[in-house]
Amino acid sequence: MEIQNMSKDEEIEKLLESVKNITSKKSDWEFKDSFKPQYTTGKGLNRKVVEEISDIKNEPDWMRRIRLKALEIFEAKPVPTWGPDLSGIDWENISYYNKPGDSNTNSWDDVPEMIKDTFQKLGIPEMEQKYLAGSVAQYESEGVYHSLRKVWEDKGVVFMDLDSAIREHPDLVKQYFCKAVPITDNKFAALNGAVWSGGSFLYVPKGVHIDMPLQTYFRMNNEGTGQFEHTIVVADEGSSVHYIEGCTAPRWDKNSLHSAIVEIYVNKNAKARYTSVQNWSKSVYNMPTKRAWVEENGQMEWVGGSLGSKVTMLYPSSYLRGPHASASNLNISLAGPGTVKDTGAKALHFAPYTTSKIVAKSISIEDGKAIYRGLLRINKGAVESKSHVQCDALLINDESASYTFPHDEIYEPTATFGHEASVGKIGTEELTYLRSRGLSEDEASSMIVLGFLDDVMREIPMEFAIEMNRLIKMEMSKMGAVG
Amino acid sequence: MGIMTELIIKNLSARVEGKEILRDVNLTVRGGEIHALMGPNGAGKSTLGNVLIGHPNYEITGGSIKLDGVELVGKYPEERARAGLYLAFQSPVAIPGVKLSAFLRTAYKNLHPEEKLSVNDFYKLVSSHLKKVGLDESFMSRSVNDGFSGGERKRLEILQMVILRPKIIVLDEIDSGLDVDALGLISDEILQFFNDQTAFLIVTHYQRILKRIDPQFVHVLMNGKIAKEGDRELALRIENEGYDWIRGN
Ligand SMILES: Nc1ncnc2c1ncn2[C@@H]1O[C@H](COP(=O)(O)OP(=O)(O)OP(=O)(O)O)[C@@H](O)[C@H]1O
Ligand SMILES: [Mg+2]
């Protein structure tokens, strides 16, 4: 037995310990606070609402024109029917813009008390102090806080909410806004183009390597609202950066809509990693459009965890535009009872010697539906390009199911690609087997979950794995013992 | 009273999917004893094993299972394991992703919390027994039963038994699917493990294992009931004549 294997087992033991300690903790993001937005455009969406948002933001003309054009496109495009049922989105009853207050500050002391409390409960200021190079906090439609360590500011890094960035760096923003994700892309991207508010703008200048992650945390608090942030990350030539997003919302009765745009530009020889952990409550339709443009020898890494929401449709895509550009995509989805995760990835190879690697792991509980939907396109001329797709599913409960819909368009004969798929189960037989050897039900299910995540454990934040485990256990105990 | 090992099954009845499978089963197994449990396909032998370990799909409708005086009915499978009960499954399930070494160590630590065996020593122990059941070390980093051949699964059941050191052991058709050499290896492991504090209930259809591991008691389960009891002569007669003569009684 090699040492490496042994230390790995010890790691698993430690994880099991931490998982045990955390099980009794109640979900700690589902609290609501009673904060009422200072201003809202009210229910429904029309030209007036869009103009109102634009007026409030006092933004440049070009942006106003994009919004109005986007609204037309949004209205013209039908709701997609090729995926999950979206009929629960109550378009007329959503408040599309909700402004929490006037302040957007770089000191937590100046954040309104109730909002500050909320972020404190979520552990954001603490995390910022310990691990982050910079932090943005968004509440409903607007950023309420942003900070960036001075070392990085001095090196020319820009990190703030997009609204502030448009005021402070208009030319830089204009260069990238809706280039990778045009407003014509899909109905939800068009919606975002029309009513977007908040989101982050991160610019890393040439050759700058930021060794700590930067994070934006999104919080929705009121029911029946929409959150439409637009985030742009630019890793300029030869730079490197790790950007993290987290999001939560309390549980409501009325459905809400979250429809973000994330655009990432990985320039020549640059490296960007984008990690997002989505933990929306089960009343949120989560329909973001995320895309990266990767130039010559650039590296894009997507790491995503979809834990919450009612319906999520998310397929982060990488456009490999320059030779030797690469993208890796790791997505972990948890489809709890009554929820749908229609997730996957897209890799489009436009240039020679480009590589993509997609690993998708899904866990479905009860009637929770986990669907992998992917697109791999290798264009003619993208010689010697390579791609590998791996889809693993874990079914908790003997009746759960998972589906995979990969779609390949390969036009280059020298390209190589492969698919792999596996299905595991936490069924009665598996649990009973482990328990009959002395493992508790908790240990048995954790062991299976950790085993399932084993090959990606190093890539995902530890807290994420633990949180995921906790959620699975919560769901399992709600079902009444599986075993 | 010194250490004892005693499993007393009294008037045990059980259901699966609403169907009565075991009716009024009585069986006592003590440390130092080897019992054989025989009976036609579908008689309820595996059901008995599953009921003993507390498999949640099996519902006990009456009776009791006492191990060293402690009632097991109503207890979780892990509690029964801690009490010293072990079932080598007829068809061990594969558990992808759960690595054998990590699983075994967790199980071992749960069952023997007082023993502070270092990770290193534990692996040495497992390695040496892997060899004895004819599996190589690479199995340690494989997932439990995942991709194992039928015979390899059986060997692993015995390996786990030796490492976890239970007291009352039910071997459900441990001999099926084993090649002749493996049967020899496995029988040796079983006999080496056997002492006056352990007891075996060997579920089998064949003489070939009973020739190696000689049972003092033979029970025949038919239609969920103990239909006949005796010594090894009974097993021999079944081998030659089948079960019809018992049915005829
Ligand atoms: N989970 C289950 N659902 C439905 N019926 C079951 C289940 N488990 C067992 N049974 C039924 O109970 C009866 C006894 O099965 P059991 O597996 O205990 O037989 P056995 O004596 O071990 O037979 P064999 O010698 O073939 O292994 C069979 O009729 C079987 O079909
Ligand atoms: Mg059987």
PDB file of N, CA and C in Angstrom, chain A residues 1-3 5-10 12-13 16-17 20 423-425 428-441 443-444 447-452 454 482-483, chain B residues 53 55-57 76-78 81-82 85-89 92-99 101-103 105-107 109-111 119-120 123 137 140-141 144-145 157 160 164:
ATOM      1  N   MET A   1       0.847  -1.214   0.000  1.00  0.00           N
ATOM      2  CA  MET A   1       0.000   0.000   0.000  1.00  0.00           C
ATOM      3  C   MET A   1       0.860   1.233   0.000  1.00  0.00           C
ATOM      4  N   GLU A   2       0.684   2.081  -1.008  1.00  0.00           N
ATOM      5  CA  GLU A   2       1.538   3.264  -1.062  1.00  0.00           C
ATOM      6  C   GLU A   2       1.083   4.295  -0.035  1.00  0.00           C
ATOM      7  N   ILE A   3       2.077   5.107   0.368  1.00  0.00           N
ATOM      8  CA  ILE A   3       1.823   6.170   1.348  1.00  0.00           C
ATOM      9  C   ILE A   3       0.712   7.091   0.853  1.00  0.00           C
ATOM     10  N   ASN A   5      -1.856   6.530  -0.928  1.00  0.00           N
ATOM     11  CA  ASN A   5      -3.171   5.972  -0.690  1.00  0.00           C
ATOM     12  C   ASN A   5      -3.575   6.061   0.765  1.00  0.00           C
ATOM     13  N   MET A   6      -2.587   5.832   1.625  1.00  0.00           N
ATOM     14  CA  MET A   6      -2.886   5.841   3.045  1.00  0.00           C
ATOM     15  C   MET A   6      -3.285   7.230   3.488  1.00  0.00           C
ATOM     16  N   SER A   7      -2.520   8.238   3.027  1.00  0.00           N
ATOM     17  CA  SER A   7      -2.830   9.580   3.496  1.00  0.00           C
ATOM     18  C   SER A   7      -4.184  10.009   2.947  1.00  0.00           C
ATOM     19  N   LYS A   8      -4.524   9.465   1.787  1.00  0.00           N
ATOM     20  CA  LYS A   8      -5.823   9.787   1.215  1.00  0.00           C
ATOM     21  C   LYS A   8      -6.941   9.195   2.085  1.00  0.00           C
ATOM     22  N   ASP A   9      -6.714   7.985   2.567  1.00  0.00           N
ATOM     23  CA  ASP A   9      -7.706   7.383   3.452  1.00  0.00           C
ATOM     24  C   ASP A   9      -7.853   8.194   4.729  1.00  0.00           C
ATOM     25  N   GLU A  10      -6.719   8.686   5.212  1.00  0.00           N
ATOM     26  CA  GLU A  10      -6.784   9.501   6.431  1.00  0.00           C
ATOM     27  C   GLU A  10      -7.578  10.771   6.169  1.00  0.00           C
ATOM     28  N   ILE A  12      -9.991  11.052   4.083  1.00  0.00           N
ATOM     29  CA  ILE A  12     -11.407  10.676   4.062  1.00  0.00           C
ATOM     30  C   ILE A  12     -11.927  10.524   5.485  1.00  0.00           C
ATOM     31  N   GLU A  13     -11.083   9.944   6.340  1.00  0.00           N
ATOM     32  CA  GLU A  13     -11.497   9.801   7.739  1.00  0.00           C
ATOM     33  C   GLU A  13     -11.783  11.154   8.360  1.00  0.00           C
ATOM     34  N   LEU A  16     -14.941  12.551   7.088  1.00  0.00           N
ATOM     35  CA  LEU A  16     -16.083  11.896   7.722  1.00  0.00           C
ATOM     36  C   LEU A  16     -16.354  12.511   9.086  1.00  0.00           C
ATOM     37  N   GLU A  17     -15.268  12.788   9.813  1.00  0.00           N
ATOM     38  CA  GLU A  17     -15.398  13.418  11.120  1.00  0.00           C
ATOM     39  C   GLU A  17     -16.110  14.756  10.993  1.00  0.00           C
ATOM     40  N   LYS A  20     -19.668  14.503  10.248  1.00  0.00           N
ATOM     41  CA  LYS A  20     -20.458  14.098  11.407  1.00  0.00           C
ATOM     42  C   LYS A  20     -20.780  15.298  12.285  1.00  0.00           C
ATOM     43  N   VAL A 423     -22.946   5.325 -13.473  1.00  0.00           N
ATOM     44  CA  VAL A 423     -24.077   5.574 -12.575  1.00  0.00           C
ATOM     45  C   VAL A 423     -23.864   4.800 -11.282  1.00  0.00           C
ATOM     46  N   GLY A 424     -23.931   5.492 -10.169  1.00  0.00           N
ATOM     47  CA  GLY A 424     -23.807   4.842  -8.862  1.00  0.00           C
ATOM     48  C   GLY A 424     -25.084   5.043  -8.068  1.00  0.00           C
ATOM     49  N   LYS A 425     -25.166   4.418  -6.937  1.00  0.00           N
ATOM     50  CA  LYS A 425     -26.420   4.468  -6.207  1.00  0.00           C
ATOM     51  C   LYS A 425     -26.203   4.461  -4.703  1.00  0.00           C
ATOM     52  N   THR A 428     -30.863   1.021  -0.777  1.00  0.00           N
ATOM     53  CA  THR A 428     -30.962   0.263   0.459  1.00  0.00           C
ATOM     54  C   THR A 428     -29.884  -0.819   0.543  1.00  0.00           C
ATOM     55  N   GLU A 429     -29.654  -1.519  -0.573  1.00  0.00           N
ATOM     56  CA  GLU A 429     -28.674  -2.612  -0.536  1.00  0.00           C
ATOM     57  C   GLU A 429     -27.284  -2.089  -0.201  1.00  0.00           C
ATOM     58  N   GLU A 430     -26.894  -0.996  -0.850  1.00  0.00           N
ATOM     59  CA  GLU A 430     -25.560  -0.436  -0.636  1.00  0.00           C
ATOM     60  C   GLU A 430     -25.393   0.021   0.805  1.00  0.00           C
ATOM     61  N   LEU A 431     -26.403   0.770   1.290  1.00  0.00           N
ATOM     62  CA  LEU A 431     -26.317   1.263   2.665  1.00  0.00           C
ATOM     63  C   LEU A 431     -26.303   0.113   3.666  1.00  0.00           C
ATOM     64  N   THR A 432     -27.156  -0.873   3.429  1.00  0.00           N
ATOM     65  CA  THR A 432     -27.233  -1.977   4.384  1.00  0.00           C
ATOM     66  C   THR A 432     -25.923  -2.752   4.418  1.00  0.00           C
ATOM     67  N   TYR A 433     -25.339  -2.928   3.265  1.00  0.00           N
ATOM     68  CA  TYR A 433     -24.056  -3.630   3.214  1.00  0.00           C
ATOM     69  C   TYR A 433     -23.034  -2.925   4.110  1.00  0.00           C
ATOM     70  N   LEU A 434     -22.896  -1.615   3.907  1.00  0.00           N
ATOM     71  CA  LEU A 434     -21.902  -0.877   4.685  1.00  0.00           C
ATOM     72  C   LEU A 434     -22.267  -0.868   6.170  1.00  0.00           C
ATOM     73  N   ARG A 435     -23.543  -0.715   6.448  1.00  0.00           N
ATOM     74  CA  ARG A 435     -23.966  -0.664   7.857  1.00  0.00           C
ATOM     75  C   ARG A 435     -23.766  -2.011   8.536  1.00  0.00           C
ATOM     76  N   SER A 436     -23.925  -3.093   7.789  1.00  0.00           N
ATOM     77  CA  SER A 436     -23.757  -4.401   8.406  1.00  0.00           C
ATOM     78  C   SER A 436     -22.299  -4.633   8.796  1.00  0.00           C
ATOM     79  N   ARG A 437     -21.421  -3.745   8.313  1.00  0.00           N
ATOM     80  CA  ARG A 437     -20.006  -3.818   8.715  1.00  0.00           C
ATOM     81  C   ARG A 437     -19.682  -2.808   9.803  1.00  0.00           C
ATOM     82  N   GLY A 438     -20.722  -2.189  10.363  1.00  0.00           N
ATOM     83  CA  GLY A 438     -20.496  -1.318  11.508  1.00  0.00           C
ATOM     84  C   GLY A 438     -20.508   0.172  11.214  1.00  0.00           C
ATOM     85  N   LEU A 439     -20.737   0.561   9.954  1.00  0.00           N
ATOM     86  CA  LEU A 439     -20.804   1.986   9.657  1.00  0.00           C
ATOM     87  C   LEU A 439     -22.206   2.503   9.974  1.00  0.00           C
ATOM     88  N   SER A 440     -22.278   3.699  10.525  1.00  0.00           N
ATOM     89  CA  SER A 440     -23.596   4.278  10.767  1.00  0.00           C
ATOM     90  C   SER A 440     -24.199   4.673   9.420  1.00  0.00           C
ATOM     91  N   GLU A 441     -25.482   4.963   9.414  1.00  0.00           N
ATOM     92  CA  GLU A 441     -26.123   5.351   8.166  1.00  0.00           C
ATOM     93  C   GLU A 441     -25.456   6.603   7.582  1.00  0.00           C
ATOM     94  N   GLU A 443     -22.362   7.639   8.106  1.00  0.00           N
ATOM     95  CA  GLU A 443     -21.039   7.315   7.584  1.00  0.00           C
ATOM     96  C   GLU A 443     -21.151   6.611   6.242  1.00  0.00           C
ATOM     97  N   ALA A 444     -22.124   5.717   6.167  1.00  0.00           N
ATOM     98  CA  ALA A 444     -22.286   4.945   4.947  1.00  0.00           C
ATOM     99  C   ALA A 444     -22.631   5.860   3.772  1.00  0.00           C
ATOM    100  N   MET A 447     -19.769   8.182   2.919  1.00  0.00           N
ATOM    101  CA  MET A 447     -18.694   7.463   2.259  1.00  0.00           C
ATOM    102  C   MET A 447     -19.004   7.304   0.762  1.00  0.00           C
ATOM    103  N   ILE A 448     -20.244   7.019   0.472  1.00  0.00           N
ATOM    104  CA  ILE A 448     -20.618   6.860  -0.933  1.00  0.00           C
ATOM    105  C   ILE A 448     -20.523   8.202  -1.665  1.00  0.00           C
ATOM    106  N   VAL A 449     -21.002   9.257  -1.010  1.00  0.00           N
ATOM    107  CA  VAL A 449     -20.941  10.577  -1.648  1.00  0.00           C
ATOM    108  C   VAL A 449     -19.488  11.011  -1.852  1.00  0.00           C
ATOM    109  N   LEU A 450     -18.680  10.828  -0.811  1.00  0.00           N
ATOM    110  CA  LEU A 450     -17.281  11.223  -0.931  1.00  0.00           C
ATOM    111  C   LEU A 450     -16.569  10.383  -1.987  1.00  0.00           C
ATOM    112  N   GLY A 451     -16.944   9.132  -2.045  1.00  0.00           N
ATOM    113  CA  GLY A 451     -16.355   8.259  -3.055  1.00  0.00           C
ATOM    114  C   GLY A 451     -16.723   8.748  -4.451  1.00  0.00           C
ATOM    115  N   PHE A 452     -17.950   9.174  -4.568  1.00  0.00           N
ATOM    116  CA  PHE A 452     -18.447   9.676  -5.850  1.00  0.00           C
ATOM    117  C   PHE A 452     -17.686  10.931  -6.272  1.00  0.00           C
ATOM    118  N   ASP A 454     -14.685  11.665  -5.256  1.00  0.00           N
ATOM    119  CA  ASP A 454     -13.262  11.454  -5.021  1.00  0.00           C
ATOM    120  C   ASP A 454     -12.344  12.105  -6.059  1.00  0.00           C
ATOM    121  N   VAL A 482     -33.552   6.156   4.441  1.00  0.00           N
ATOM    122  CA  VAL A 482     -33.401   5.398   3.208  1.00  0.00           C
ATOM    123  C   VAL A 482     -33.210   3.934   3.555  1.00  0.00           C
ATOM    124  N   GLY A 483     -32.415   3.711   4.611  1.00  0.00           N
ATOM    125  CA  GLY A 483     -32.122   2.332   4.984  1.00  0.00           C
ATOM    126  C   GLY A 483     -33.073   1.836   6.044  1.00  0.00           C
TER     127      GLY A 483
ATOM    128  N   ILE B  53     -29.247  -9.538  10.358  1.00  0.00           N
ATOM    129  CA  ILE B  53     -28.436  -8.306  10.368  1.00  0.00           C
ATOM    130  C   ILE B  53     -29.293  -7.042  10.349  1.00  0.00           C
ATOM    131  N   HIS B  55     -31.655  -6.031   7.938  1.00  0.00           N
ATOM    132  CA  HIS B  55     -31.919  -5.427   6.630  1.00  0.00           C
ATOM    133  C   HIS B  55     -33.299  -4.773   6.640  1.00  0.00           C
ATOM    134  N   PRO B  56     -33.381  -3.492   6.270  1.00  0.00           N
ATOM    135  CA  PRO B  56     -34.649  -2.766   6.420  1.00  0.00           C
ATOM    136  C   PRO B  56     -35.785  -3.270   5.530  1.00  0.00           C
ATOM    137  N   ASN B  57     -35.475  -4.036   4.491  1.00  0.00           N
ATOM    138  CA  ASN B  57     -36.563  -4.541   3.642  1.00  0.00           C
ATOM    139  C   ASN B  57     -37.310  -5.716   4.266  1.00  0.00           C
ATOM    140  N   TYR B  76     -30.430  -1.245  14.785  1.00  0.00           N
ATOM    141  CA  TYR B  76     -29.861  -0.946  13.464  1.00  0.00           C
ATOM    142  C   TYR B  76     -28.813  -1.983  13.076  1.00  0.00           C
ATOM    143  N   PRO B  77     -28.577  -2.136  11.781  1.00  0.00           N
ATOM    144  CA  PRO B  77     -27.549  -3.089  11.336  1.00  0.00           C
ATOM    145  C   PRO B  77     -26.196  -2.817  11.987  1.00  0.00           C
ATOM    146  N   GLU B  78     -25.828  -1.543  12.125  1.00  0.00           N
ATOM    147  CA  GLU B  78     -24.508  -1.231  12.693  1.00  0.00           C
ATOM    148  C   GLU B  78     -24.429  -1.636  14.161  1.00  0.00           C
ATOM    149  N   ALA B  81     -23.839  -5.278  14.176  1.00  0.00           N
ATOM    150  CA  ALA B  81     -22.439  -5.553  13.836  1.00  0.00           C
ATOM    151  C   ALA B  81     -21.575  -5.348  15.067  1.00  0.00           C
ATOM    152  N   ARG B  82     -21.870  -4.286  15.807  1.00  0.00           N
ATOM    153  CA  ARG B  82     -21.100  -4.014  17.012  1.00  0.00           C
ATOM    154  C   ARG B  82     -21.306  -5.104  18.061  1.00  0.00           C
ATOM    155  N   LEU B  85     -22.262  -9.596  15.203  1.00  0.00           N
ATOM    156  CA  LEU B  85     -22.910 -10.384  14.166  1.00  0.00           C
ATOM    157  C   LEU B  85     -22.310 -10.054  12.805  1.00  0.00           C
ATOM    158  N   TYR B  86     -22.178 -11.066  11.964  1.00  0.00           N
ATOM    159  CA  TYR B  86     -21.607 -10.829  10.637  1.00  0.00           C
ATOM    160  C   TYR B  86     -22.285 -11.728   9.624  1.00  0.00           C
ATOM    161  N   LEU B  87     -22.640 -11.126   8.478  1.00  0.00           N
ATOM    162  CA  LEU B  87     -23.209 -11.910   7.384  1.00  0.00           C
ATOM    163  C   LEU B  87     -22.320 -11.769   6.156  1.00  0.00           C
ATOM    164  N   ALA B  88     -21.834 -12.909   5.660  1.00  0.00           N
ATOM    165  CA  ALA B  88     -21.186 -12.895   4.351  1.00  0.00           C
ATOM    166  C   ALA B  88     -22.309 -13.090   3.348  1.00  0.00           C
ATOM    167  N   PHE B  89     -22.577 -12.043   2.556  1.00  0.00           N
ATOM    168  CA  PHE B  89     -23.756 -12.041   1.699  1.00  0.00           C
ATOM    169  C   PHE B  89     -23.660 -13.070   0.576  1.00  0.00           C
ATOM    170  N   PRO B  92     -22.857 -10.181  -2.701  1.00  0.00           N
ATOM    171  CA  PRO B  92     -22.408  -8.892  -2.162  1.00  0.00           C
ATOM    172  C   PRO B  92     -22.567  -7.794  -3.218  1.00  0.00           C
ATOM    173  N   VAL B  93     -23.107  -6.651  -2.796  1.00  0.00           N
ATOM    174  CA  VAL B  93     -23.407  -5.574  -3.728  1.00  0.00           C
ATOM    175  C   VAL B  93     -22.147  -4.742  -4.004  1.00  0.00           C
ATOM    176  N   ALA B  94     -22.020  -4.259  -5.223  1.00  0.00           N
ATOM    177  CA  ALA B  94     -20.888  -3.392  -5.579  1.00  0.00           C
ATOM    178  C   ALA B  94     -21.195  -1.967  -5.154  1.00  0.00           C
ATOM    179  N   ILE B  95     -20.186  -1.294  -4.620  1.00  0.00           N
ATOM    180  CA  ILE B  95     -20.389   0.085  -4.199  1.00  0.00           C
ATOM    181  C   ILE B  95     -19.327   0.964  -4.857  1.00  0.00           C
ATOM    182  N   PRO B  96     -19.606   1.431  -6.052  1.00  0.00           N
ATOM    183  CA  PRO B  96     -18.621   2.219  -6.788  1.00  0.00           C
ATOM    184  C   PRO B  96     -18.202   3.449  -5.994  1.00  0.00           C
ATOM    185  N   GLY B  97     -16.924   3.745  -6.050  1.00  0.00           N
ATOM    186  CA  GLY B  97     -16.426   4.965  -5.402  1.00  0.00           C
ATOM    187  C   GLY B  97     -15.981   4.761  -3.966  1.00  0.00           C
ATOM    188  N   VAL B  98     -16.510   3.734  -3.299  1.00  0.00           N
ATOM    189  CA  VAL B  98     -16.099   3.525  -1.908  1.00  0.00           C
ATOM    190  C   VAL B  98     -14.900   2.587  -1.883  1.00  0.00           C
ATOM    191  N   LYS B  99     -13.776   3.181  -1.501  1.00  0.00           N
ATOM    192  CA  LYS B  99     -12.539   2.425  -1.590  1.00  0.00           C
ATOM    193  C   LYS B  99     -12.448   1.417  -0.467  1.00  0.00           C
ATOM    194  N   SER B 101     -10.003   0.067   1.187  1.00  0.00           N
ATOM    195  CA  SER B 101      -9.149   0.339   2.347  1.00  0.00           C
ATOM    196  C   SER B 101      -9.810   1.323   3.306  1.00  0.00           C
ATOM    197  N   ALA B 102     -10.391   2.389   2.762  1.00  0.00           N
ATOM    198  CA  ALA B 102     -11.011   3.400   3.628  1.00  0.00           C
ATOM    199  C   ALA B 102     -12.235   2.816   4.328  1.00  0.00           C
ATOM    200  N   PHE B 103     -12.994   2.054   3.589  1.00  0.00           N
ATOM    201  CA  PHE B 103     -14.194   1.432   4.155  1.00  0.00           C
ATOM    202  C   PHE B 103     -13.830   0.466   5.281  1.00  0.00           C
ATOM    203  N   ARG B 105     -11.173   0.341   7.076  1.00  0.00           N
ATOM    204  CA  ARG B 105     -10.599   0.986   8.245  1.00  0.00           C
ATOM    205  C   ARG B 105     -11.686   1.664   9.093  1.00  0.00           C
ATOM    206  N   THR B 106     -12.629   2.282   8.426  1.00  0.00           N
ATOM    207  CA  THR B 106     -13.726   2.905   9.166  1.00  0.00           C
ATOM    208  C   THR B 106     -14.517   1.835   9.923  1.00  0.00           C
ATOM    209  N   ALA B 107     -14.795   0.751   9.237  1.00  0.00           N
ATOM    210  CA  ALA B 107     -15.546  -0.328   9.878  1.00  0.00           C
ATOM    211  C   ALA B 107     -14.765  -0.865  11.086  1.00  0.00           C
ATOM    212  N   LYS B 109     -12.463   0.589  12.870  1.00  0.00           N
ATOM    213  CA  LYS B 109     -12.413   1.550  13.978  1.00  0.00           C
ATOM    214  C   LYS B 109     -13.736   1.598  14.737  1.00  0.00           C
ATOM    215  N   ASN B 110     -14.829   1.434  14.021  1.00  0.00           N
ATOM    216  CA  ASN B 110     -16.131   1.439  14.688  1.00  0.00           C
ATOM    217  C   ASN B 110     -16.331   0.195  15.551  1.00  0.00           C
ATOM    218  N   LEU B 111     -15.849  -0.927  15.059  1.00  0.00           N
ATOM    219  CA  LEU B 111     -16.097  -2.177  15.773  1.00  0.00           C
ATOM    220  C   LEU B 111     -15.078  -2.426  16.880  1.00  0.00           C
ATOM    221  N   VAL B 119      -2.334   3.372  11.081  1.00  0.00           N
ATOM    222  CA  VAL B 119      -2.750   3.164   9.698  1.00  0.00           C
ATOM    223  C   VAL B 119      -1.830   2.146   9.039  1.00  0.00           C
ATOM    224  N   ASN B 120      -0.549   2.334   9.290  1.00  0.00           N
ATOM    225  CA  ASN B 120       0.455   1.471   8.704  1.00  0.00           C
ATOM    226  C   ASN B 120       0.274   0.001   9.096  1.00  0.00           C
ATOM    227  N   TYR B 123      -2.797  -1.549   7.544  1.00  0.00           N
ATOM    228  CA  TYR B 123      -2.603  -1.968   6.156  1.00  0.00           C
ATOM    229  C   TYR B 123      -1.784  -3.236   6.038  1.00  0.00           C
ATOM    230  N   GLU B 137      -2.606  -7.024  -3.493  1.00  0.00           N
ATOM    231  CA  GLU B 137      -2.733  -5.758  -2.766  1.00  0.00           C
ATOM    232  C   GLU B 137      -3.512  -4.688  -3.506  1.00  0.00           C
ATOM    233  N   MET B 140      -6.912  -3.287  -2.498  1.00  0.00           N
ATOM    234  CA  MET B 140      -7.129  -2.319  -1.439  1.00  0.00           C
ATOM    235  C   MET B 140      -7.543  -0.957  -1.963  1.00  0.00           C
ATOM    236  N   SER B 141      -7.033  -0.600  -3.126  1.00  0.00           N
ATOM    237  CA  SER B 141      -7.416   0.713  -3.633  1.00  0.00           C
ATOM    238  C   SER B 141      -8.572   0.629  -4.626  1.00  0.00           C
ATOM    239  N   VAL B 144     -15.330  -1.155  -3.317  1.00  0.00           N
ATOM    240  CA  VAL B 144     -15.885  -2.357  -2.711  1.00  0.00           C
ATOM    241  C   VAL B 144     -16.717  -3.155  -3.721  1.00  0.00           C
ATOM    242  N   ASN B 145     -16.251  -4.346  -4.021  1.00  0.00           N
ATOM    243  CA  ASN B 145     -16.941  -5.292  -4.916  1.00  0.00           C
ATOM    244  C   ASN B 145     -17.135  -4.795  -6.350  1.00  0.00           C
ATOM    245  N   GLU B 157     -15.544 -11.197   1.229  1.00  0.00           N
ATOM    246  CA  GLU B 157     -16.415 -11.366   2.393  1.00  0.00           C
ATOM    247  C   GLU B 157     -15.639 -12.023   3.537  1.00  0.00           C
ATOM    248  N   GLN B 160     -13.016  -9.578   5.040  1.00  0.00           N
ATOM    249  CA  GLN B 160     -13.649  -8.627   5.963  1.00  0.00           C
ATOM    250  C   GLN B 160     -13.936  -9.292   7.301  1.00  0.00           C
ATOM    251  N   LEU B 164     -12.518  -7.856  10.748  1.00  0.00           N
ATOM    252  CA  LEU B 164     -13.476  -7.247  11.671  1.00  0.00           C
ATOM    253  C   LEU B 164     -13.759  -8.110  12.904  1.00  0.00           C
TER     254      LEU B 164
END
